[in-house]
Tab-separated table of C-alpha atoms in Angstrom:
chain	number	residue	atom	x	y	z
C	11	MET	CA	64.694	157.830	55.988
C	12	PHE	CA	61.945	155.381	55.165
C	13	LEU	CA	62.006	156.362	51.483
C	14	ILE	CA	65.729	155.909	51.107
C	15	THR	CA	65.581	152.458	52.730
C	16	LEU	CA	62.836	151.504	50.281
C	17	PHE	CA	64.921	152.875	47.421
C	18	PHE	CA	67.902	150.734	48.367
C	19	ILE	CA	65.781	147.578	48.655
C	20	VAL	CA	64.245	148.125	45.193
C	21	ALA	CA	67.619	149.061	43.703
C	22	PHE	CA	69.137	145.888	45.144
C	23	PHE	CA	66.540	143.738	43.389
C	24	ALA	CA	67.089	145.588	40.103
C	25	PHE	CA	70.834	145.099	40.511
C	26	ILE	CA	70.427	141.341	41.071
C	27	GLY	CA	68.223	141.086	37.970
C	28	ALA	CA	70.726	143.006	35.857
C	29	LEU	CA	73.544	140.768	37.138
C	30	PHE	CA	71.579	137.714	36.006
C	31	LEU	CA	71.020	139.362	32.634
C	32	ILE	CA	74.650	140.062	31.878
C	33	PHE	CA	76.392	137.121	33.568
C	34	HIS	CA	74.213	134.005	33.559
C	35	PRO	CA	75.436	131.515	30.926
C	36	LYS	CA	71.950	130.275	29.981
C	37	THR	CA	69.412	132.332	28.103
C	38	LEU	CA	66.148	131.715	29.942
C	39	PRO	CA	67.435	132.634	33.466
C	40	SER	CA	68.922	135.778	31.954
C	41	ALA	CA	65.528	136.761	30.549
C	42	ILE	CA	63.876	136.081	33.917
C	43	GLY	CA	66.498	138.264	35.618
C	44	MET	CA	65.621	140.950	33.086
C	45	ALA	CA	61.941	140.656	34.097
C	46	VAL	CA	62.894	141.027	37.786
C	47	ALA	CA	64.936	144.128	36.957
C	48	MET	CA	62.062	145.624	34.953
C	49	VAL	CA	59.513	145.112	37.757
C	50	SER	CA	61.960	146.633	40.247
C	51	ILE	CA	62.440	149.664	37.997
C	52	GLY	CA	58.644	149.955	37.892
C	53	PHE	CA	58.564	150.147	41.679
C	54	LEU	CA	61.257	152.801	41.450
C	55	TYR	CA	58.768	154.837	39.383
C	56	LEU	CA	56.273	154.343	42.208
C	57	LEU	CA	58.781	155.817	44.652
C	58	LEU	CA	58.995	158.852	42.349
C	59	HIS	CA	55.189	159.417	42.591
C	60	PHE	CA	54.242	158.039	39.173
C	61	PRO	CA	51.909	155.085	39.904
C	62	PHE	CA	50.434	155.071	36.391
C	63	LEU	CA	53.838	154.484	34.817
C	64	THR	CA	54.470	151.680	37.311
C	65	PHE	CA	51.440	149.805	36.050
C	66	VAL	CA	52.336	150.520	32.436
C	67	GLN	CA	55.866	149.244	33.021
C	68	ILE	CA	54.744	146.033	34.731
C	69	ILE	CA	52.066	145.288	32.117
C	70	LEU	CA	54.391	146.090	29.226
C	71	TYR	CA	57.541	144.305	30.355
C	72	ALA	CA	56.442	141.496	32.653
C	73	GLY	CA	53.326	140.996	30.571
C	74	ALA	CA	54.057	141.614	26.920
C	75	VAL	CA	57.797	141.644	26.256
C	76	MET	CA	58.714	138.853	28.654
C	77	VAL	CA	55.983	136.535	27.406
C	78	MET	CA	57.104	137.104	23.826
C	79	VAL	CA	60.796	136.657	24.604
C	80	GLY	CA	60.165	133.616	26.812
C	81	TYR	CA	58.055	132.012	24.117
C	82	LEU	CA	60.777	132.735	21.567
C	83	ILE	CA	63.501	131.253	23.779
C	84	MET	CA	61.549	128.123	24.661
C	85	SER	CA	60.285	127.469	21.145
C	86	GLN	CA	63.594	127.966	19.358
C	87	GLY	CA	65.876	126.156	21.794
C	88	PHE	CA	68.369	128.848	22.640
C	89	GLU	CA	70.457	126.956	25.133
C	90	GLU	CA	73.522	126.677	22.944
C	91	TYR	CA	74.743	130.027	21.792
C	92	GLY	CA	78.293	129.500	20.645
C	93	LYS	CA	81.539	130.322	22.342
C	94	GLU	CA	82.045	133.252	24.652
C	95	VAL	CA	83.557	136.517	23.489
C	96	SER	CA	87.322	136.800	23.583
C	97	LEU	CA	89.149	138.023	26.667
C	98	SER	CA	90.378	141.234	25.048
C	99	GLN	CA	86.854	142.179	24.008
C	100	THR	CA	85.556	141.493	27.515
C	101	ILE	CA	88.266	143.591	29.148
C	102	SER	CA	87.832	146.482	26.721
C	103	SER	CA	84.056	146.510	27.196
C	104	TYR	CA	84.534	146.650	30.985
C	105	ILE	CA	86.979	149.519	30.582
C	106	ILE	CA	84.484	151.406	28.393
C	107	ALA	CA	81.654	150.887	30.884
C	108	ILE	CA	83.767	151.941	33.878
C	109	LEU	CA	85.017	155.037	32.032
C	110	PHE	CA	81.442	155.976	31.171
C	111	LEU	CA	80.331	155.518	34.773
C	112	PHE	CA	83.279	157.553	36.043
C	113	LEU	CA	82.572	160.387	33.597
C	114	CYS	CA	78.876	160.535	34.474
C	115	SER	CA	79.429	160.460	38.216
C	116	LYS	CA	82.033	163.202	37.834
C	117	ALA	CA	79.469	165.306	35.953
C	118	VAL	CA	76.857	164.660	38.644
C	119	SER	CA	79.247	165.619	41.439
C	120	LYS	CA	80.209	168.850	39.652
C	121	SER	CA	76.672	169.930	38.795
C	122	PHE	CA	74.093	171.605	40.956
C	123	LEU	CA	71.784	168.992	42.394
C	124	SER	CA	68.583	169.770	44.174
C	125	ARG	CA	66.491	167.769	46.548
C	126	PHE	CA	62.973	166.403	46.183
C	127	GLU	CA	60.447	168.951	47.343
C	128	LYS	CA	57.023	168.067	48.578
C	129	THR	CA	54.725	167.687	45.578
C	130	TYR	CA	51.233	168.975	45.152
C	131	ASP	CA	48.349	166.585	45.604
C	132	ASP	CA	47.567	165.621	42.034
C	133	PHE	CA	51.135	165.210	40.850
C	134	GLY	CA	51.755	162.266	38.538
C	135	SER	CA	48.166	161.043	38.479
C	136	ILE	CA	46.567	159.584	35.363
C	137	ARG	CA	44.412	162.703	35.048
C	138	GLU	CA	47.323	165.103	34.924
C	139	ILE	CA	49.367	162.956	32.541
C	140	GLY	CA	46.371	162.533	30.234
C	141	ILE	CA	45.556	166.242	30.171
C	142	SER	CA	49.166	167.127	29.334
C	143	LEU	CA	49.334	164.371	26.717
C	144	ILE	CA	46.251	165.551	24.857
C	145	LYS	CA	46.804	169.272	25.304
C	146	ASN	CA	50.488	169.661	24.509
C	147	TRP	CA	51.638	166.431	22.879
C	148	GLY	CA	48.810	165.504	20.539
C	149	VAL	CA	50.775	165.225	17.296
C	150	PRO	CA	53.596	163.021	18.707
C	151	PHE	CA	50.925	160.820	20.265
C	152	GLU	CA	49.273	160.245	16.873
C	153	ILE	CA	52.647	159.673	15.210
C	154	LEU	CA	53.342	157.014	17.835
C	155	SER	CA	50.154	155.201	16.940
C	156	VAL	CA	51.245	155.183	13.291
C	157	ILE	CA	54.628	153.790	14.381
C	158	LEU	CA	52.886	151.004	16.317
C	159	VAL	CA	50.832	150.005	13.271
C	160	VAL	CA	53.965	149.993	11.092
C	161	ALA	CA	55.793	147.858	13.662
C	162	MET	CA	52.927	145.378	13.821
C	163	VAL	CA	52.707	144.939	10.052
C	164	SER	CA	56.473	144.756	9.589
C	165	SER	CA	56.921	142.151	12.329
C	166	VAL	CA	54.238	139.957	10.756
C	167	ILE	CA	55.913	140.285	7.343
C	168	LEU	CA	59.404	139.645	8.772
C	169	ALA	CA	58.395	136.525	10.660
C	170	LYS	CA	56.510	134.958	7.781
C	171	ARG	CA	57.943	131.678	6.639
C	172	SER	CA	58.798	132.516	3.059
C	173	LEU	CA	59.747	135.941	1.782
C	174	LYS	CA	59.235	135.073	-1.873
J	6	MET	CA	65.992	163.188	50.135
J	7	SER	CA	68.571	164.085	47.508
J	8	ILE	CA	68.210	163.047	43.886
J	9	THR	CA	71.816	161.811	43.640
J	10	PRO	CA	71.154	158.092	44.433
J	11	TYR	CA	68.546	157.862	41.681
J	12	ILE	CA	70.815	159.446	39.079
J	13	LEU	CA	73.823	157.362	40.050
J	14	PHE	CA	71.764	154.184	40.039
J	15	ALA	CA	70.470	155.013	36.541
J	16	PHE	CA	74.037	155.500	35.301
J	17	PHE	CA	75.029	152.234	36.929
J	18	LEU	CA	72.198	150.348	35.184
J	19	PHE	CA	73.178	151.977	31.895
J	20	SER	CA	76.760	150.735	32.303
J	21	MET	CA	75.516	147.232	33.086
J	22	GLY	CA	73.401	147.278	29.944
J	23	LEU	CA	76.434	148.460	27.991
J	24	ILE	CA	78.483	145.535	29.294
J	25	GLY	CA	75.633	143.202	28.332
J	26	VAL	CA	75.494	144.583	24.790
J	27	LEU	CA	79.239	144.289	24.333
J	28	THR	CA	79.836	140.862	25.871
J	29	ARG	CA	76.773	138.687	25.217
J	30	LYS	CA	76.666	136.451	22.153
J	31	SER	CA	73.011	135.575	21.907
J	32	ALA	CA	71.073	138.078	19.781
J	33	ILE	CA	68.049	138.045	22.075
J	34	LEU	CA	70.183	138.920	25.131
J	35	VAL	CA	71.825	141.823	23.303
J	36	PHE	CA	68.324	143.065	22.555
J	37	LEU	CA	67.278	142.725	26.216
J	38	SER	CA	70.384	144.635	27.318
J	39	VAL	CA	69.360	147.488	25.034
J	40	GLU	CA	65.982	147.473	26.805
J	41	LEU	CA	67.797	147.794	30.134
J	42	MET	CA	69.652	150.861	28.851
J	43	LEU	CA	66.354	152.408	27.706
J	44	ASN	CA	64.862	151.896	31.141
J	45	SER	CA	67.793	153.532	32.881
J	46	THR	CA	67.162	156.660	30.801
J	47	ASN	CA	63.529	156.456	31.932
J	48	ILE	CA	64.690	156.644	35.544
J	49	VAL	CA	66.637	159.834	34.805
J	50	PHE	CA	63.631	161.401	33.068
J	51	LEU	CA	61.303	160.640	35.964
J	52	THR	CA	63.794	161.789	38.582
J	53	PHE	CA	64.072	165.206	37.012
J	54	ALA	CA	60.329	165.353	36.384
J	55	ARG	CA	59.773	164.755	40.098
J	56	CYS	CA	62.497	167.227	40.993
J	57	PHE	CA	61.161	170.082	38.847
J	58	GLN	CA	57.475	169.227	39.526
J	59	SER	CA	56.514	168.823	35.865
J	60	VAL	CA	54.814	165.941	34.061
J	61	GLU	CA	56.599	166.418	30.737
J	62	GLY	CA	59.174	163.842	31.782
J	63	ALA	CA	56.393	161.316	32.307
J	64	ILE	CA	55.119	162.031	28.792
J	65	PHE	CA	58.554	161.302	27.391
J	66	VAL	CA	58.720	158.087	29.399
J	67	LEU	CA	55.393	157.038	27.863
J	68	PHE	CA	56.821	157.667	24.395
J	69	ILE	CA	59.967	155.666	25.195
J	70	LEU	CA	57.881	152.774	26.539
J	71	THR	CA	55.781	152.708	23.366
J	72	LEU	CA	58.857	152.769	21.177
J	73	SER	CA	60.466	149.964	23.155
J	74	ALA	CA	57.313	147.877	22.726
J	75	ALA	CA	57.478	148.412	18.953
J	76	GLU	CA	61.164	147.601	19.050
J	77	ALA	CA	60.434	144.400	20.936
J	78	ALA	CA	57.948	143.262	18.293
J	79	VAL	CA	60.243	144.010	15.363
J	80	GLY	CA	63.315	142.681	17.191
J	81	THR	CA	61.779	139.311	17.967
J	82	ALA	CA	60.574	139.025	14.361
J	83	ILE	CA	64.102	139.741	13.130
J	84	VAL	CA	65.557	137.157	15.533
J	85	VAL	CA	63.006	134.559	14.366
J	86	SER	CA	63.825	135.064	10.702
J	87	PHE	CA	67.549	135.110	11.535
J	88	ILE	CA	67.321	131.763	13.346
J	89	ARG	CA	65.334	130.342	10.459
J	90	LYS	CA	68.074	131.375	8.072
J	91	GLN	CA	71.216	130.612	10.115
J	92	GLY	CA	70.104	127.877	12.508
J	93	ASN	CA	71.353	129.613	15.658
J	94	SER	CA	71.179	133.004	17.341
J	95	ASN	CA	74.893	133.745	17.549
J	96	ILE	CA	75.464	137.302	16.428
J	97	ASP	CA	78.854	136.372	14.992
J	98	SER	CA	77.115	134.468	12.202
J	99	ALA	CA	75.434	137.700	11.085
J	100	ASN	CA	78.324	138.487	8.758
J	101	LEU	CA	76.632	138.887	5.392
J	102	MET	CA	77.293	142.631	5.129
J	103	ARG	CA	80.587	142.637	7.016
J	104	TRP	CA	83.658	143.746	5.081
């Protein structure tokens, strides 16, 4: 009972943040709503017994991505962003989203769904995640580091002033 | 407790991100909506990892988080060079390769 109350509080905050992201007319409050939603999703990970991923999520989104995006918004002056999308496009996008939601909830209601069992003691700790990462997922881990280096170099090259 | 609220909430966040991608005009907000959709898939991964008592879902979430960080770096660089070229961040002015 306590857990489900906590879940609804956290989900409410994430919902408010997502509402700001998709409806607020200005850019900076939308990005701040996005940060609120990301931190709330991180606490949702905590409710699922993954505290390490909570810290990673908060550091990554509220720390890295939001600082970068906020700096970009404030330095480039994003406040004017042109006219809104047309009414037909808005209505069709809502219809697509509602159809998707309806389809997925239908699939969930038809499928077999289990409940959360009590976990063992060490579940979701840094130790267990690290052991599984090194033992079973070593090659994808190294490929990810290569991808990060490529992303770093390419973002520096893309954002340089002249491409000549 | 049942896992249904988590799954339904993840689908709901995914639909909200979809609406954001399809209706926002500013390139940086479209990019942030894509991040919201990525995070809703993370919730599904972790819910089933917790349900089946396995950490493989957490490993996949780590990979997705790393990829979204790389995507954030490249995406902001693309938006910066786009603004430098076009003067604004309206995605309708990205029409060079449109037919």
